[in-house]
Short mmCIF file of C-alpha atoms in Angstrom, two decimals:
data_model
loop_
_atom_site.label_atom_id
_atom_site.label_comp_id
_atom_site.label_asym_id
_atom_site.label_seq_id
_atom_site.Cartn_x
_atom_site.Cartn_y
_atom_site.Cartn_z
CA UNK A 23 -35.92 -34.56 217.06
CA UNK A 24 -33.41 -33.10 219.54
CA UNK A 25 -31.71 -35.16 221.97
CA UNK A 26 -33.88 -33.53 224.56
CA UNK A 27 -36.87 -35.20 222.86
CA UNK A 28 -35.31 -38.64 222.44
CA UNK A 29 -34.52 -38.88 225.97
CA UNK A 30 -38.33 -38.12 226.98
CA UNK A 31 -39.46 -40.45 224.18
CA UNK A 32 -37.42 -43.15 225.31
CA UNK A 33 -38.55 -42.70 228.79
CA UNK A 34 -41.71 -42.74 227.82
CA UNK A 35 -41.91 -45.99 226.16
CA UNK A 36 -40.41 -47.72 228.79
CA UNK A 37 -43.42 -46.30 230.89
CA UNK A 38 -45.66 -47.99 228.35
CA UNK A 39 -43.96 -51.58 228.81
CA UNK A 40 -43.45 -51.35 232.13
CA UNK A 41 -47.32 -50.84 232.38
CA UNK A 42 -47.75 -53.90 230.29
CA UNK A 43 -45.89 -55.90 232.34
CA UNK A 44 -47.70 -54.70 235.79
CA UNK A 45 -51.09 -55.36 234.01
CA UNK A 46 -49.90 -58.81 233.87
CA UNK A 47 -49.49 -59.46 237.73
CA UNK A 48 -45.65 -59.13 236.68
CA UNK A 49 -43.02 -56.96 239.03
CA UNK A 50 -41.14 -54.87 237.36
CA UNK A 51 -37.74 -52.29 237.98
CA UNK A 52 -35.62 -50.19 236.17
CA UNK A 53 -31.94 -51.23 237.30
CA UNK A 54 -30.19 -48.64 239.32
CA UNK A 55 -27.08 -48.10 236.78
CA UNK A 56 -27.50 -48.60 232.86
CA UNK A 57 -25.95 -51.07 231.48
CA UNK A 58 -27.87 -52.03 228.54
CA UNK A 59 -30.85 -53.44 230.64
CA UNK A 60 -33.92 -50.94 230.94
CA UNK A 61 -36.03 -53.57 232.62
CA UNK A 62 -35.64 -56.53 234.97
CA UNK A 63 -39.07 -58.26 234.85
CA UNK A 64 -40.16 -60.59 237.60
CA UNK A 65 -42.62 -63.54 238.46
CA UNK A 66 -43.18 -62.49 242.35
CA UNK A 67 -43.98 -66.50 243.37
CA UNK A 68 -41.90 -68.39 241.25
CA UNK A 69 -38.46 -65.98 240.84
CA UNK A 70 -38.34 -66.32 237.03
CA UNK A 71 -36.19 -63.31 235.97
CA UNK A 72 -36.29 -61.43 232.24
CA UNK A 73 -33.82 -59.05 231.33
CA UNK A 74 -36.16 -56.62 228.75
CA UNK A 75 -34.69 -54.04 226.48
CA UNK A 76 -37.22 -51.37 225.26
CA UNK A 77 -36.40 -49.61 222.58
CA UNK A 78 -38.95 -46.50 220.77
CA UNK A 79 -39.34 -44.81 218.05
CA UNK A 80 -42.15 -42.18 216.98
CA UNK A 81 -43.42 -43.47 213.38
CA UNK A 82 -44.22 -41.59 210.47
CA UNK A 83 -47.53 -41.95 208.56
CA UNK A 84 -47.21 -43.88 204.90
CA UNK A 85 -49.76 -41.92 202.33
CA UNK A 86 -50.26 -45.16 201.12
CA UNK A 87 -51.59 -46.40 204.53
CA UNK A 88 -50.07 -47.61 207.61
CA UNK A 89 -47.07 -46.20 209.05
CA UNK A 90 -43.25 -47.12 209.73
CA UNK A 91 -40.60 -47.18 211.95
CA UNK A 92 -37.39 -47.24 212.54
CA UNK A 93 -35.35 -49.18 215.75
CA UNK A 94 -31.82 -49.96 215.60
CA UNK A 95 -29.92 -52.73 217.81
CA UNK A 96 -26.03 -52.86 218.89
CA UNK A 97 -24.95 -56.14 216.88
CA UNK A 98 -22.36 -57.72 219.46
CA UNK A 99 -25.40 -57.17 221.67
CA UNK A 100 -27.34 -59.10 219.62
CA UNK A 101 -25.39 -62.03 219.25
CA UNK A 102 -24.45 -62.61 222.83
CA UNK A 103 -26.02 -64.66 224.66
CA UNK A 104 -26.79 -64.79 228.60
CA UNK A 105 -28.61 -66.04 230.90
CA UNK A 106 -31.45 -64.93 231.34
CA UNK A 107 -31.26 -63.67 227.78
CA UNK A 108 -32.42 -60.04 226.54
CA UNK A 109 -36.11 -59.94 225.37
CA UNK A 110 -36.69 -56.84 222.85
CA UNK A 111 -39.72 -54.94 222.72
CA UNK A 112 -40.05 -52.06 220.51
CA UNK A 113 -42.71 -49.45 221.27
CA UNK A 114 -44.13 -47.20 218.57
CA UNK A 115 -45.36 -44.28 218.94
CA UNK A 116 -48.18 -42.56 216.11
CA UNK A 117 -50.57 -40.18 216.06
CA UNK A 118 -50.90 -39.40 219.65
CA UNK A 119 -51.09 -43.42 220.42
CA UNK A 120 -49.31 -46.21 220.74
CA UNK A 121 -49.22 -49.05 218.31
CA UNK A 122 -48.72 -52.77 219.99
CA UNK A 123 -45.61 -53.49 221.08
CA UNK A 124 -43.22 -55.85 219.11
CA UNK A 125 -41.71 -58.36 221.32
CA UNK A 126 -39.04 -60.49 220.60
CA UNK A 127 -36.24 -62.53 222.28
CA UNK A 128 -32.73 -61.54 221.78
CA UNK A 129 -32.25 -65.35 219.85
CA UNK A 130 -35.25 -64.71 217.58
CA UNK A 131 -34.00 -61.35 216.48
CA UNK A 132 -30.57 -62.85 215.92
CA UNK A 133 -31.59 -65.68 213.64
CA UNK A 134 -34.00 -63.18 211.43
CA UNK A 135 -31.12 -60.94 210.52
CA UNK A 136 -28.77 -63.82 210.17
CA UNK A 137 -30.74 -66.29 208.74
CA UNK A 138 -33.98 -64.31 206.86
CA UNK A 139 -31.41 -61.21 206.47
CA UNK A 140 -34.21 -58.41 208.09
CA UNK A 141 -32.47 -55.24 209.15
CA UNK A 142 -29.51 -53.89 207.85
CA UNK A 143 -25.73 -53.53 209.17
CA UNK A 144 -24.86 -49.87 209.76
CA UNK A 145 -21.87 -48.67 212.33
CA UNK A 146 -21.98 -51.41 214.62
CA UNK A 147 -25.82 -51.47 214.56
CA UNK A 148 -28.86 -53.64 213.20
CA UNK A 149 -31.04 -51.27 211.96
CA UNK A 150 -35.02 -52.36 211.70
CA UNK A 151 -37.89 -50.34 209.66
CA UNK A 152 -41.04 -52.13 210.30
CA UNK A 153 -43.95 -51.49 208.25
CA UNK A 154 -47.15 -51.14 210.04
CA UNK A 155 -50.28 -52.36 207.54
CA UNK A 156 -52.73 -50.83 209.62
CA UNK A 157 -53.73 -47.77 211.91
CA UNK A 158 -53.47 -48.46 215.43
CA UNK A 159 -56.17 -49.86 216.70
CA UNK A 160 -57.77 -51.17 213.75
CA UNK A 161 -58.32 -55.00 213.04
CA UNK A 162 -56.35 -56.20 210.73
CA UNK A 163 -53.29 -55.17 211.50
CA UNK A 164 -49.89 -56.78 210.16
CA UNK A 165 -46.25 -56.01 210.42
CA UNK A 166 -43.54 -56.35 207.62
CA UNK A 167 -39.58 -55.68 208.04
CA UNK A 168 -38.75 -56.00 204.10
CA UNK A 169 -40.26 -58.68 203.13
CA UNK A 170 -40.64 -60.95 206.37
CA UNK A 171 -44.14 -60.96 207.83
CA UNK A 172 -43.63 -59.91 211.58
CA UNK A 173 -46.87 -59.94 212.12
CA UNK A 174 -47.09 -63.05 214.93
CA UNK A 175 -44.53 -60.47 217.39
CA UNK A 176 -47.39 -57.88 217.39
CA UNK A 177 -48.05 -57.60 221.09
CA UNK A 178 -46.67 -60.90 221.89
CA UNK A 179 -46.55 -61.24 225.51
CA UNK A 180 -47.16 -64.66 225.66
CA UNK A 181 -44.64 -65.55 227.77
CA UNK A 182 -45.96 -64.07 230.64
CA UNK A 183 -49.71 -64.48 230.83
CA UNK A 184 -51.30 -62.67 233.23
CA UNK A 185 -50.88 -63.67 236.67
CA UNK A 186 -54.44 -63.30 239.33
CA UNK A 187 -53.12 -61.97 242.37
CA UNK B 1 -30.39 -60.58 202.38
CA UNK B 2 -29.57 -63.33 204.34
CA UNK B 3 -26.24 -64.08 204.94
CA UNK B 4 -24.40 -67.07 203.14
CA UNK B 5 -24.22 -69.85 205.41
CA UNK B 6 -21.17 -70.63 206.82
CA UNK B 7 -19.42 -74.04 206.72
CA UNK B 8 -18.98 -76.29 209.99
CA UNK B 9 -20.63 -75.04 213.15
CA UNK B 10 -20.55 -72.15 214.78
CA UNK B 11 -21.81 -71.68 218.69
CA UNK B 12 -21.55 -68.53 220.04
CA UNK B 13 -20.91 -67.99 223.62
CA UNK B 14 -21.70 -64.73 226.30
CA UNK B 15 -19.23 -64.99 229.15
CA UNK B 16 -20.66 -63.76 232.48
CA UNK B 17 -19.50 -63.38 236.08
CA UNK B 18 -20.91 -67.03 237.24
CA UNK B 19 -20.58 -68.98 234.14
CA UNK B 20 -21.08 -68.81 230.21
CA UNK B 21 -23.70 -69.15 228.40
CA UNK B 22 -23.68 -71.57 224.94
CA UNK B 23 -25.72 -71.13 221.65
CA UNK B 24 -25.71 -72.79 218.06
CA UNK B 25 -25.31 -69.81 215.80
CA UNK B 26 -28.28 -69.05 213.77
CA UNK B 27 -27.08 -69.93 210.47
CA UNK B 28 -25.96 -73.46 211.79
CA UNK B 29 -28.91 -74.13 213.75
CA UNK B 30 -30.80 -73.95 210.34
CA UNK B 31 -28.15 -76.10 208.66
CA UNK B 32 -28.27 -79.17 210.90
CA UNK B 33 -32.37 -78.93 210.97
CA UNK B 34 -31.50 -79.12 206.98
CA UNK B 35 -29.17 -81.81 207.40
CA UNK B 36 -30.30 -84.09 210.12
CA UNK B 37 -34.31 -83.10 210.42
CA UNK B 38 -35.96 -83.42 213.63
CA UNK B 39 -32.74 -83.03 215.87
CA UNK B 40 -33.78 -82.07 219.02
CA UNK B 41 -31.46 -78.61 218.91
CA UNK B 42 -31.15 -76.83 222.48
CA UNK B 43 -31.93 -73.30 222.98
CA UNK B 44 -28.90 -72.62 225.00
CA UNK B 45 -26.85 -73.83 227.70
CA UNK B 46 -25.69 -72.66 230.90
CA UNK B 47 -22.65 -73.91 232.46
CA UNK B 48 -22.09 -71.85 235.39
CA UNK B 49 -18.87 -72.19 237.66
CA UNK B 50 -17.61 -70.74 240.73
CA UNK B 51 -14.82 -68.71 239.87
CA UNK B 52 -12.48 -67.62 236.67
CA UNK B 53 -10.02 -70.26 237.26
CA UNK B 54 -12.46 -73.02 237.26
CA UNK B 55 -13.80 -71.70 233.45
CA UNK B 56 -9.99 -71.96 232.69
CA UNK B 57 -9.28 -75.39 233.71
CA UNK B 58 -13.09 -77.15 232.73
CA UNK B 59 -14.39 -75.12 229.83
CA UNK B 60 -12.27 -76.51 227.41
CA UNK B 61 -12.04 -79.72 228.03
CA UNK B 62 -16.13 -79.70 228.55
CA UNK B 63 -16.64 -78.22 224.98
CA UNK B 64 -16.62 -80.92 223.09
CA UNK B 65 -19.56 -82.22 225.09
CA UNK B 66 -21.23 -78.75 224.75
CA UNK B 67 -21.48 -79.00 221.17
CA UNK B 68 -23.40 -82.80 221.48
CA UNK B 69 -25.87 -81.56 223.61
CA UNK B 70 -26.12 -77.95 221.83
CA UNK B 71 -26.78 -79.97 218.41
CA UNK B 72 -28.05 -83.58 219.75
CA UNK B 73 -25.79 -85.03 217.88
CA UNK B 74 -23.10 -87.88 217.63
CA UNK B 75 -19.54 -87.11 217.09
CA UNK B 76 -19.61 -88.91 214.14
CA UNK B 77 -22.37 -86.38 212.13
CA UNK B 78 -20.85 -83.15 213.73
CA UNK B 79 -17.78 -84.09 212.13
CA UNK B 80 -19.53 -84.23 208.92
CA UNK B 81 -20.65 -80.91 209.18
CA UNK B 82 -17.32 -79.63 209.02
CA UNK B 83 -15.04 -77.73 211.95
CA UNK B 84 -16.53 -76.49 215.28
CA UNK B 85 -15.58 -73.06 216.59
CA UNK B 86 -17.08 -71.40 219.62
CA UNK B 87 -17.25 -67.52 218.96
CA UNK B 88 -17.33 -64.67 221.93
CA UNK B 89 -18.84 -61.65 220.02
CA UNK B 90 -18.29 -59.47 223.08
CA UNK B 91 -14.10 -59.73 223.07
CA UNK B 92 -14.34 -61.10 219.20
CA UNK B 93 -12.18 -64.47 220.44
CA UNK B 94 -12.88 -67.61 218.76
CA UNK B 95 -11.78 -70.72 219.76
CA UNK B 96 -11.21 -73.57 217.68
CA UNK B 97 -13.03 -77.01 219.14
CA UNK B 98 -10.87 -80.23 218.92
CA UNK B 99 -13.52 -83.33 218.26
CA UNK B 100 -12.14 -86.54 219.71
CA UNK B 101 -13.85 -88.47 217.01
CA UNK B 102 -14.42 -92.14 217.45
CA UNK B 103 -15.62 -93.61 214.11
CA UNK B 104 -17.23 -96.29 215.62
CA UNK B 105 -19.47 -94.41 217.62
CA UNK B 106 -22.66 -95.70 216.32
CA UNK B 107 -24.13 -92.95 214.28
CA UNK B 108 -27.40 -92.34 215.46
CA UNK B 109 -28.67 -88.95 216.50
#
């Protein structure tokens, strides 16, 4: 994929999330200069702030079924933490759809690769493959990095319920 | 595969421009739930401060009280765990923490 491409995919996940989050009753921005941050996410009434990282990847079909893909995370980024801390969510991109997100606080993350060892230490980097079980959209569907069910992360926007405005 | 686990504790720590924020390290969050189970472990903590030279002068002296309410522990069972060191992944410092132990703190915790 050129770089061209990456830069449009990228963009275009972070369309997808920010969607999400509006669907939710939730105000959302994209902050002015990059820094890290793609997306300050914010409860209108009460203040609460999230700092959301959004990271995409287009996945590739499995023969066998399902389909996987790939996400990699800066490691110093990982292990820092701040307040308000980083919330992942990776968008996936197949077959002309997207899969549900995978959503995941920046402490959660940390203590899988440290403590259940998923993802793998390359260049500075934590690099994820999740394994998708299922097509998108069916029922059913489960999510693996190695051998660790990730399944519970699948579109896990339970911290912010939807707000009625 | 996991990582081996390392000895002592380990917090790590994300300096920012009102304060720093405080963490038990993965690997020894899931060795005091091993050790002690059903410490009540903190998240994080926040201690925010007005300016640079107030983080210079208070931080250290306030660690050692970081790490009992990071851990919810006594003195007397983080020192059985082994050293303390507070970590800064984004400048790769670490910092040793000096316990003031008291043995006769009662142990409970």
């Amino acid at each position: 994929m050129s770089q061209l491409q990456t830069l449009y995919t990228g963009r275009a996940g972070q369309a997808f999330v920010m969607a999400e989050f509006a669907i939710r009753g939730y105000n959302v921005a994209v902050p002015e200069i990059d820094r890290g941050d793609d997306l300050f996410v914010v409860h209108d009434t009460s203040g609460a702030f999230w700092r959301v990282q959004v990271k995409t990847a287009n996945a590739k079909v499995l023969a066998k079924g399902g389909f996987r893909a790939q996400f990699r995370v800066r490691l110093s980024q990982l292990q820092t933490p701040y307040t308000p801390d980083l919330t992942y969510v990776f968008a996936t991109r197949v077959a002309g759809r997207w899969a549900d997100c995978v959503v995941i606080p920046r402490d959660k993350l940390y203590a899988l690769h440290s403590v259940d060892g998923v993802g793998t230490l390359a260049g500075g980097y934590v690099v994820l493959g999740l394994s998708y079980r299922a097509a998108v959209g069916q029922a059913g569907a489960s999510l693996e990095s190695g051998t660790t069910d990730l399944s519970p992360l699948l579109g896990d926007f339970s911290w912010w319920p939807a707000i009625a405005h | 595969m996991a990582a081996p686990a390392p000895t002592g504790i380990i917090i790590v720590a994300g300096e920012q421009a009102d304060g720093t924020t405080y963490q038990l390290h993965p690997l020894s969050r899931a060795r005091i739930e091993a050790r002690f189970p059903g410490t009540r472990l903190l998240r994080s903590l926040f201690v925010g401060l007005d300016t640079q030279t107030d983080y210079t002068d208070m931080h250290g002296p306030m660690w050692e009280q970081i790490v009992l309410l990071l851990t919810g522990l006594t003195l007397a069972r983080v020192h059985e765990l082994g050293d303390v060191v507070i970590r800064f992944p984004a400048s790769g410092r670490e910092v040793a923490v000096p316990l003031d132990l008291h043995l006769d703190t009662p142990a409970a915790g």
